[in-house]
mmCIF file of C-alpha atoms in Angstrom:
data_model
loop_
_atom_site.group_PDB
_atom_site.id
_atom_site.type_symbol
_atom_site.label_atom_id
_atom_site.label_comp_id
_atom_site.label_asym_id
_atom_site.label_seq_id
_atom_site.Cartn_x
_atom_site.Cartn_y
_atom_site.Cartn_z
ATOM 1 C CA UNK A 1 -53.870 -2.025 27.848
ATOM 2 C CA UNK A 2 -57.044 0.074 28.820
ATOM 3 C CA UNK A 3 -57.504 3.459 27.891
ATOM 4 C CA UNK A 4 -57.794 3.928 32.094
ATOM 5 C CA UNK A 5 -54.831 2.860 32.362
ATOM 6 C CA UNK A 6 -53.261 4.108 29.741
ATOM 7 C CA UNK A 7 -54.061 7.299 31.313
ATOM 8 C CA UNK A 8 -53.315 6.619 34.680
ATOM 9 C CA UNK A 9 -49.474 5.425 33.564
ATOM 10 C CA UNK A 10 -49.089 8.643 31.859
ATOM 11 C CA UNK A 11 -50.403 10.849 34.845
ATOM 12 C CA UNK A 12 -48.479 8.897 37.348
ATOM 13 C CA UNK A 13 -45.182 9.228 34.999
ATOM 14 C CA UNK A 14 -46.021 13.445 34.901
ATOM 15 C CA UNK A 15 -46.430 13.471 38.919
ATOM 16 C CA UNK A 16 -42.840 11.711 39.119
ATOM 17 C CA UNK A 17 -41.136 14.644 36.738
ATOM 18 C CA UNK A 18 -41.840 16.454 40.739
ATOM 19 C CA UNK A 19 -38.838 14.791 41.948
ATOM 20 C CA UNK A 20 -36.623 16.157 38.811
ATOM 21 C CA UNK A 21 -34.836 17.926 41.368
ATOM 22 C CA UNK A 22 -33.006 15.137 43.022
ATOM 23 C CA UNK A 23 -30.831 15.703 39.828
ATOM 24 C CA UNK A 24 -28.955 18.605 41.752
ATOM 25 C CA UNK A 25 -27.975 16.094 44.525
ATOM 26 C CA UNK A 26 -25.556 14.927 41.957
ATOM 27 C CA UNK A 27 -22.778 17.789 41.253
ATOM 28 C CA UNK A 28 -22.141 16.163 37.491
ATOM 29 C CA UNK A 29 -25.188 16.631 36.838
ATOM 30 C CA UNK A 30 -26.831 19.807 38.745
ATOM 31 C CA UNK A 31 -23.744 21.771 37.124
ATOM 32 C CA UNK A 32 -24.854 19.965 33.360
ATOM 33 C CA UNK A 33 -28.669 20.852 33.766
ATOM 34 C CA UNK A 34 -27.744 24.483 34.394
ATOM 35 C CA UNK A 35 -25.293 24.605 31.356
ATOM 36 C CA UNK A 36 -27.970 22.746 28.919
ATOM 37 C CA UNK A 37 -31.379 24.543 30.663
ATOM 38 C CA UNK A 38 -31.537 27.478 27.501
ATOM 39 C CA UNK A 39 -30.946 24.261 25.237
ATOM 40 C CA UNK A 40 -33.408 21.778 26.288
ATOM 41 C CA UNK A 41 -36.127 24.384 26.389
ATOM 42 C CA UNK A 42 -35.703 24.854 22.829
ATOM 43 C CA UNK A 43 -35.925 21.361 22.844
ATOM 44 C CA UNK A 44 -39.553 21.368 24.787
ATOM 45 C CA UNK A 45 -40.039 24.462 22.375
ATOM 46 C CA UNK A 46 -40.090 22.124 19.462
ATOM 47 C CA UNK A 47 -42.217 19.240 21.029
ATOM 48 C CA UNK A 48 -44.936 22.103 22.086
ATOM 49 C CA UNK A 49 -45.191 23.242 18.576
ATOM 50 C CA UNK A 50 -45.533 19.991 16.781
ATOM 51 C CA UNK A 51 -47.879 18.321 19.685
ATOM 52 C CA UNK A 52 -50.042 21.682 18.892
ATOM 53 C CA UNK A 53 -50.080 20.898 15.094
ATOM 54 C CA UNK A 54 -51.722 17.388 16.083
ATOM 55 C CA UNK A 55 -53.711 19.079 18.453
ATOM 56 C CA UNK A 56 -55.040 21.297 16.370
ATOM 57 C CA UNK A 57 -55.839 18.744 13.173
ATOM 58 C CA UNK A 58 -57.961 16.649 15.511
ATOM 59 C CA UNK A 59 -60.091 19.861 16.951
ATOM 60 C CA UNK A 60 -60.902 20.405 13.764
ATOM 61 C CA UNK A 61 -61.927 17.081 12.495
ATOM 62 C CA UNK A 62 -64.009 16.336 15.669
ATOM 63 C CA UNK A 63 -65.674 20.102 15.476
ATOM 64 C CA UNK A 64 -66.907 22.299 13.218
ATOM 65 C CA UNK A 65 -64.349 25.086 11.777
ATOM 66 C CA UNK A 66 -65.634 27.539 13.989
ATOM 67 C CA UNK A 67 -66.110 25.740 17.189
ATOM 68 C CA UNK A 68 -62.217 24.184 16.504
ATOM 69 C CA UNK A 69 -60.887 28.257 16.202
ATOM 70 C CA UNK A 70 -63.298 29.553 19.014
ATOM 71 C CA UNK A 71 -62.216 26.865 21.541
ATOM 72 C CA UNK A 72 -58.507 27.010 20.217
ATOM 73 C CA UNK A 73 -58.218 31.185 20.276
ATOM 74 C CA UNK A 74 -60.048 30.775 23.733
ATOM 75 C CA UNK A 75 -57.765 28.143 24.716
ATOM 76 C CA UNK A 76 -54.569 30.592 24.103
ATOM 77 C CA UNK A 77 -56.591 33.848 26.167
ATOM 78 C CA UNK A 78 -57.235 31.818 29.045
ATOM 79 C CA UNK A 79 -53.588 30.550 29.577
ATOM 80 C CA UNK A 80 -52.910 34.534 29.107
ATOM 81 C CA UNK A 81 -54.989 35.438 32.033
ATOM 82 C CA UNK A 82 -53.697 33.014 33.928
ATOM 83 C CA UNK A 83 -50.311 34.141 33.288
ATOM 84 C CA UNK A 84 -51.524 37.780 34.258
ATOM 85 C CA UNK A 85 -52.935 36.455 37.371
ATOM 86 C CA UNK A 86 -50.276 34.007 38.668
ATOM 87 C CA UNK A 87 -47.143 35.100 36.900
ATOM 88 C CA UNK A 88 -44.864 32.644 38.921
ATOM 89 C CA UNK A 89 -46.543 30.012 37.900
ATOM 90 C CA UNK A 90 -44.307 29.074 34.965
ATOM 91 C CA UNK A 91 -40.467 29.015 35.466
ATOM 92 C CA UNK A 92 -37.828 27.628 32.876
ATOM 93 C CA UNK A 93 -34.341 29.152 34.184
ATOM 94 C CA UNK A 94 -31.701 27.273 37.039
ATOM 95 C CA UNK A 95 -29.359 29.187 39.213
ATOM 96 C CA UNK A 96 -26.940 27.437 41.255
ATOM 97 C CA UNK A 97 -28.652 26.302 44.722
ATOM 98 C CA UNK A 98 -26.709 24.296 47.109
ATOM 99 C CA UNK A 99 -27.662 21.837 49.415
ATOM 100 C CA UNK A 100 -31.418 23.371 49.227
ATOM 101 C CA UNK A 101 -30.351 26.150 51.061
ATOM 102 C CA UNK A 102 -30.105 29.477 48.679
ATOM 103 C CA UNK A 103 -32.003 32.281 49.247
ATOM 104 C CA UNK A 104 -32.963 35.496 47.139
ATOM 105 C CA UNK A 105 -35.835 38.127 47.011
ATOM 106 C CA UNK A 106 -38.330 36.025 45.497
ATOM 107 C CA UNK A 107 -39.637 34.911 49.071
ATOM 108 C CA UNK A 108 -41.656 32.254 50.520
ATOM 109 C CA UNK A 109 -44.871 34.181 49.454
ATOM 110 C CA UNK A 110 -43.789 33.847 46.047
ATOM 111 C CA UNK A 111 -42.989 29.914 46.598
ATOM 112 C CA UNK A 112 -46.448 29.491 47.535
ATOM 113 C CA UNK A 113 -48.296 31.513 45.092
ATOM 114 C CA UNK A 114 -45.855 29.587 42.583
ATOM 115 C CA UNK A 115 -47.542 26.340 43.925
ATOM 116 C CA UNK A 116 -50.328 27.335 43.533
ATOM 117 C CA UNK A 117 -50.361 28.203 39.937
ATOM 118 C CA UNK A 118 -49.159 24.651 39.303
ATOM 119 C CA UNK A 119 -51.740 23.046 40.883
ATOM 120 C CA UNK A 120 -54.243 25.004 38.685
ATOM 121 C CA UNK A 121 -51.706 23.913 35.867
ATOM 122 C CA UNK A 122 -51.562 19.859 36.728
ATOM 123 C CA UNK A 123 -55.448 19.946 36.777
ATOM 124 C CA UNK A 124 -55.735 21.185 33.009
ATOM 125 C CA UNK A 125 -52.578 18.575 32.521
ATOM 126 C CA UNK A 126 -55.275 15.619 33.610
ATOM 127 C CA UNK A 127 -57.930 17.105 31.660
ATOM 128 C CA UNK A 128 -55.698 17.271 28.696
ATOM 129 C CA UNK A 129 -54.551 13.621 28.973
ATOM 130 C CA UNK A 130 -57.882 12.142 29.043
ATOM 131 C CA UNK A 131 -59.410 14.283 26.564
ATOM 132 C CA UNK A 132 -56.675 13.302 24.055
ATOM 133 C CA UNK A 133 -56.215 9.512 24.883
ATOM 134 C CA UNK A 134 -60.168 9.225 24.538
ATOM 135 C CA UNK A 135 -59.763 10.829 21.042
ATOM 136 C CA UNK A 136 -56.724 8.148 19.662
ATOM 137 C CA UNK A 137 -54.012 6.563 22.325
ATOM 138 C CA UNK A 138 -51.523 7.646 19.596
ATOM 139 C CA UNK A 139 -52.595 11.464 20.280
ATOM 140 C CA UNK A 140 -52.303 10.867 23.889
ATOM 141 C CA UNK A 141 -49.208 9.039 24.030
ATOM 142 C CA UNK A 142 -47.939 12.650 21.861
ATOM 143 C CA UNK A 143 -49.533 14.941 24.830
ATOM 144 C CA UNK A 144 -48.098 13.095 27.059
ATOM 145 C CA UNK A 145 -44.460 13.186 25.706
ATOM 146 C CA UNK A 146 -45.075 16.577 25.407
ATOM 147 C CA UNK A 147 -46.638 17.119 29.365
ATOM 148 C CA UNK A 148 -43.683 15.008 30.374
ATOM 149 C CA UNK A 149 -40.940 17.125 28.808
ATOM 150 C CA UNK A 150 -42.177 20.420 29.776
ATOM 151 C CA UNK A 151 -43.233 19.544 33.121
ATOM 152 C CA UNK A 152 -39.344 18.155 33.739
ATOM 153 C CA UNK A 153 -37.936 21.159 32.834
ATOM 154 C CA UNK A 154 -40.288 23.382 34.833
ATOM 155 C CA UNK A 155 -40.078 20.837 38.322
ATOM 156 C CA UNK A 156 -36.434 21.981 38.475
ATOM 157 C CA UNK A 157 -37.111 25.191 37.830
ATOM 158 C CA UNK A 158 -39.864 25.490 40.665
ATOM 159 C CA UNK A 159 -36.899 23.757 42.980
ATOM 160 C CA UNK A 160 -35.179 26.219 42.689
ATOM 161 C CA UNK A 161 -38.080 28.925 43.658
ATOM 162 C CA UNK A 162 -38.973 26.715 46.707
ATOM 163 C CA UNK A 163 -35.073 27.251 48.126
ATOM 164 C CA UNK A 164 -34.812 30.588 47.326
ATOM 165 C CA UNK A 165 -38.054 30.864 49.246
ATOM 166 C CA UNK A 166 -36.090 29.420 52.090
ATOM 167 C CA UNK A 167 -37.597 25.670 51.717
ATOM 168 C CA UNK A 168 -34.945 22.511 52.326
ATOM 169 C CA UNK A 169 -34.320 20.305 49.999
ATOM 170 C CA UNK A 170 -36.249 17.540 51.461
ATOM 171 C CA UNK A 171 -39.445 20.348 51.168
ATOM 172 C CA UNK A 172 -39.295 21.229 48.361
ATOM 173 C CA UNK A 173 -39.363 17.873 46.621
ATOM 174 C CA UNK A 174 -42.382 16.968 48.977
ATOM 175 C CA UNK A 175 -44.241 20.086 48.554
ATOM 176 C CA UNK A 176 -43.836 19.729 44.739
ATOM 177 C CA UNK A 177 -44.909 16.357 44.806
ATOM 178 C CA UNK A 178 -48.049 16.735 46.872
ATOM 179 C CA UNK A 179 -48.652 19.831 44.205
ATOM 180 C CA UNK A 180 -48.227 17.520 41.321
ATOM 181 C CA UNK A 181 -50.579 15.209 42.511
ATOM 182 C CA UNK A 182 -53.022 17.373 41.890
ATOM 183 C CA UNK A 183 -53.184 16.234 37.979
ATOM 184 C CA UNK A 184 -54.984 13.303 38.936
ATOM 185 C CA UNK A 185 -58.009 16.064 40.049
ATOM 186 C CA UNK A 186 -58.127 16.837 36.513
ATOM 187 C CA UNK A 187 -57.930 13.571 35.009
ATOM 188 C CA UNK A 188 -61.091 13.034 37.313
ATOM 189 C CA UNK A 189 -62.720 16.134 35.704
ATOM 190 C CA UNK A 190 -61.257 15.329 32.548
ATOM 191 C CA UNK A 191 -63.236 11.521 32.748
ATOM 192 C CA UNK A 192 -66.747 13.898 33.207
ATOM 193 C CA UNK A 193 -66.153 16.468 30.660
ATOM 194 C CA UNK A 194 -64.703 14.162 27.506
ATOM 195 C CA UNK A 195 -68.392 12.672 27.573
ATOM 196 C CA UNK A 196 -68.963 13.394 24.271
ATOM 197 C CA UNK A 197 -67.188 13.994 20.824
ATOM 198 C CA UNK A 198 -68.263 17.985 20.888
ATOM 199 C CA UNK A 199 -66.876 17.864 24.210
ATOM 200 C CA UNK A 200 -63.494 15.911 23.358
ATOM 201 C CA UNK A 201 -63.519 18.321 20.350
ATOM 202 C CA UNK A 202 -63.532 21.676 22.331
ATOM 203 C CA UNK A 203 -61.218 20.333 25.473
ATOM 204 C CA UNK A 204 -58.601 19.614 22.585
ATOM 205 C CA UNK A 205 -58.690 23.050 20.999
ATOM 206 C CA UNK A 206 -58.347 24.395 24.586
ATOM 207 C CA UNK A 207 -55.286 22.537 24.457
ATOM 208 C CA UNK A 208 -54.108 23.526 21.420
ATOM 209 C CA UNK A 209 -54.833 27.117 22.231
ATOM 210 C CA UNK A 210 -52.493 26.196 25.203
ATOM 211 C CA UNK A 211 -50.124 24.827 23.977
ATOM 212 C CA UNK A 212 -49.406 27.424 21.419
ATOM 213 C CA UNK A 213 -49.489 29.941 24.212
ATOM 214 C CA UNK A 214 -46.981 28.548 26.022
ATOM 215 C CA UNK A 215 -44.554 28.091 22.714
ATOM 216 C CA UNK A 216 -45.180 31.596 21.640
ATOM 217 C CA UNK A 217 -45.073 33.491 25.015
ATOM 218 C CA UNK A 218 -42.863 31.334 27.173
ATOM 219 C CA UNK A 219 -40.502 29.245 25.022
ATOM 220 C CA UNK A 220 -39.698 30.648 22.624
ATOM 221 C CA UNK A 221 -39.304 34.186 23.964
ATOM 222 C CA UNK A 222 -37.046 32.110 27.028
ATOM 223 C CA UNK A 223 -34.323 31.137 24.979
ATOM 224 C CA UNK A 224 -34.511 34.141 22.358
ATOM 225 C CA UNK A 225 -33.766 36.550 25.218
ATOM 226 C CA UNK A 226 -31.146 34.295 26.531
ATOM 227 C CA UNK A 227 -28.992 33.761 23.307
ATOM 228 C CA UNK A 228 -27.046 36.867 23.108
ATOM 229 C CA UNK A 229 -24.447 35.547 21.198
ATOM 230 C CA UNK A 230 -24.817 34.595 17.750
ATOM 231 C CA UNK A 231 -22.742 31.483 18.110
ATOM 232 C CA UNK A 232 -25.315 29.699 20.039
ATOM 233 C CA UNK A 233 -28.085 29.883 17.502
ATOM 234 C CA UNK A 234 -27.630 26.907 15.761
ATOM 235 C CA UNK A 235 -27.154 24.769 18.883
ATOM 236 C CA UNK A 236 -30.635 26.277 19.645
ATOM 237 C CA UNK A 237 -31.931 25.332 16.389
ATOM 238 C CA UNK A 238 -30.774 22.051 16.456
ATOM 239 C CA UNK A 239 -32.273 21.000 19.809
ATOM 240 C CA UNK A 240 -35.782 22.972 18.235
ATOM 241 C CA UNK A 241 -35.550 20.529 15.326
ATOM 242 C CA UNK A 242 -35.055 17.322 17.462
ATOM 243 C CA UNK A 243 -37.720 18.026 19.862
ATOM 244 C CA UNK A 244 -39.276 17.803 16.875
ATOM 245 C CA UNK A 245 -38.238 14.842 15.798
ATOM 246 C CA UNK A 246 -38.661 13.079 18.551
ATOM 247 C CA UNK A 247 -42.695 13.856 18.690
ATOM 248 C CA UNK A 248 -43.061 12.770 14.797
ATOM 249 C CA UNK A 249 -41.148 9.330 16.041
ATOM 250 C CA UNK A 250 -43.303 8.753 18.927
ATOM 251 C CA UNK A 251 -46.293 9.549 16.452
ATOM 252 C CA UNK A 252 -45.061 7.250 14.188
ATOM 253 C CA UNK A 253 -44.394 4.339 16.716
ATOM 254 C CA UNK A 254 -48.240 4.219 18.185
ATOM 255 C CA UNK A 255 -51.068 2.737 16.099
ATOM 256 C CA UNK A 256 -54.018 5.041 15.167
ATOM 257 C CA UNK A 257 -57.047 4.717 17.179
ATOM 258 C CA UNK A 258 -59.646 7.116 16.345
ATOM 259 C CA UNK A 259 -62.414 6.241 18.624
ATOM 260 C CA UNK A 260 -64.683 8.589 16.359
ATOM 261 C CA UNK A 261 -63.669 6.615 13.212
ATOM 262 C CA UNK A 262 -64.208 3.120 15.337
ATOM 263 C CA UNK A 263 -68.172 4.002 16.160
#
């Protein structure tokens, strides 16, 4: 398979995670995604962190030291002004919703602003992808596992938003898909700007930088605040540790690539 294609797959697979919240059409399953939503973020918690790791090994051996901590501390200040600036644009919690048709204070200006973020967001996704898959298919398989998860978790979150901002159903699974689409803007950018190793080496410790941001300041944080009760903790802990094992395995399962070792 081509490394186009390759990439293409994985950013068509990401745009799909749009329609997550078709789940909720289904009461079995609405009513066990809000029961498990604390638990499968510290799932996505775990996959961040060790996708990072890998991230963060290969900025380094395509940069120099300091270019690989530059690009990776501006990596994490950049996803922090972009959380000042558009707040809603990451969302990781589900209230019940039904039929589409809830409503609360957060408003249809909200809604939009939210969708707005995410666009922004999808267009690093692409650039991420393609940066990583040109630096070893193995590493972008990872960041896309990774891109996948997270993205799943925070479609249904931003489904419920678009109700509550007084969207239908039927909306706000179009309007989120039509955002999400958006990721194949960055893989297009992403195609220009991984020109180069220095260039693949920077883009990746953007990533990292990230990707640790979003661990650290909206993951982890999530279900810390959330798990009140003691009992909990190890369920938590447990779904940390197999989001991490699931990342090592789909390491493990891909060949290594390098296209910098293959020149």
């Amino acid at each position: 398979m081509s490394l186009t294609l390759s990439i293409f797959i994985a950013a068509l697979a990401i745009m799909f995670t749009s329609l997550a919240g078709i789940i909720f059409l289904n009461s079995f399953m609405g009513k066990w995604m809000n029961k498990n939503m604390a638990f499968l973020v510290s799932f996505s918690a775990g996959v961040f962190l060790v996708t990072s790791v890998f991230l963060a090994r290969e900025a380094f051996e395509l940069s120099q030291a300091a270019i690989a901590t530059g690009s990776i501390v501006g990596g994490f200040l950049l996803f922090l002004l972009g959380q000042k600036f558009l707040p809603e644009s990451h969302h990781h919690h589900a209230d019940e919703c039904a039929d589409g048709q809830c409503r609360s204070e957060a408003g249809r200006g909200g809604a939009i602003r939210m969708l707005a973020g995410d666009a922004i967001h999808n267009i690093g996704d692409g650039i991420i992808l393609v940066a990583a898959f040109s630096v070893d298919i193995r590493l972008g398989i990872v960041a896309a596992v990774s891109v996948f998860i997270h993205e799943f978790l925070q479609e249904i979150s931003e489904f419920f938003v678009l109700c509550r901002g007084g969207f239908s159903t039927g909306k706000a699974l179009l309007y989120n898909f039509f955002v999400s689409a958006t990721i194949l803007i960055g893989v297009g950018l992403g195609s220009l700007l991984s020109s180069s190793e220095m260039t693949q080496g920077i883009l990746i410790g953007v990533a990292t930088g990230g990707f640790l941001f979003i661990v650290f300041h909206d993951l982890i944080p999530y279900h810390t605040l959330r798990n009140r009760e003691n009992t909990t903790f190890w369920k938590h802990l447990l779904s940390f540790i197999l989001g991490i094992a699931v990342l090592a395995l789909a390491n493990a399962s891909v060949p290594h690539t390098h296209s910098h070792e293959d020149e």
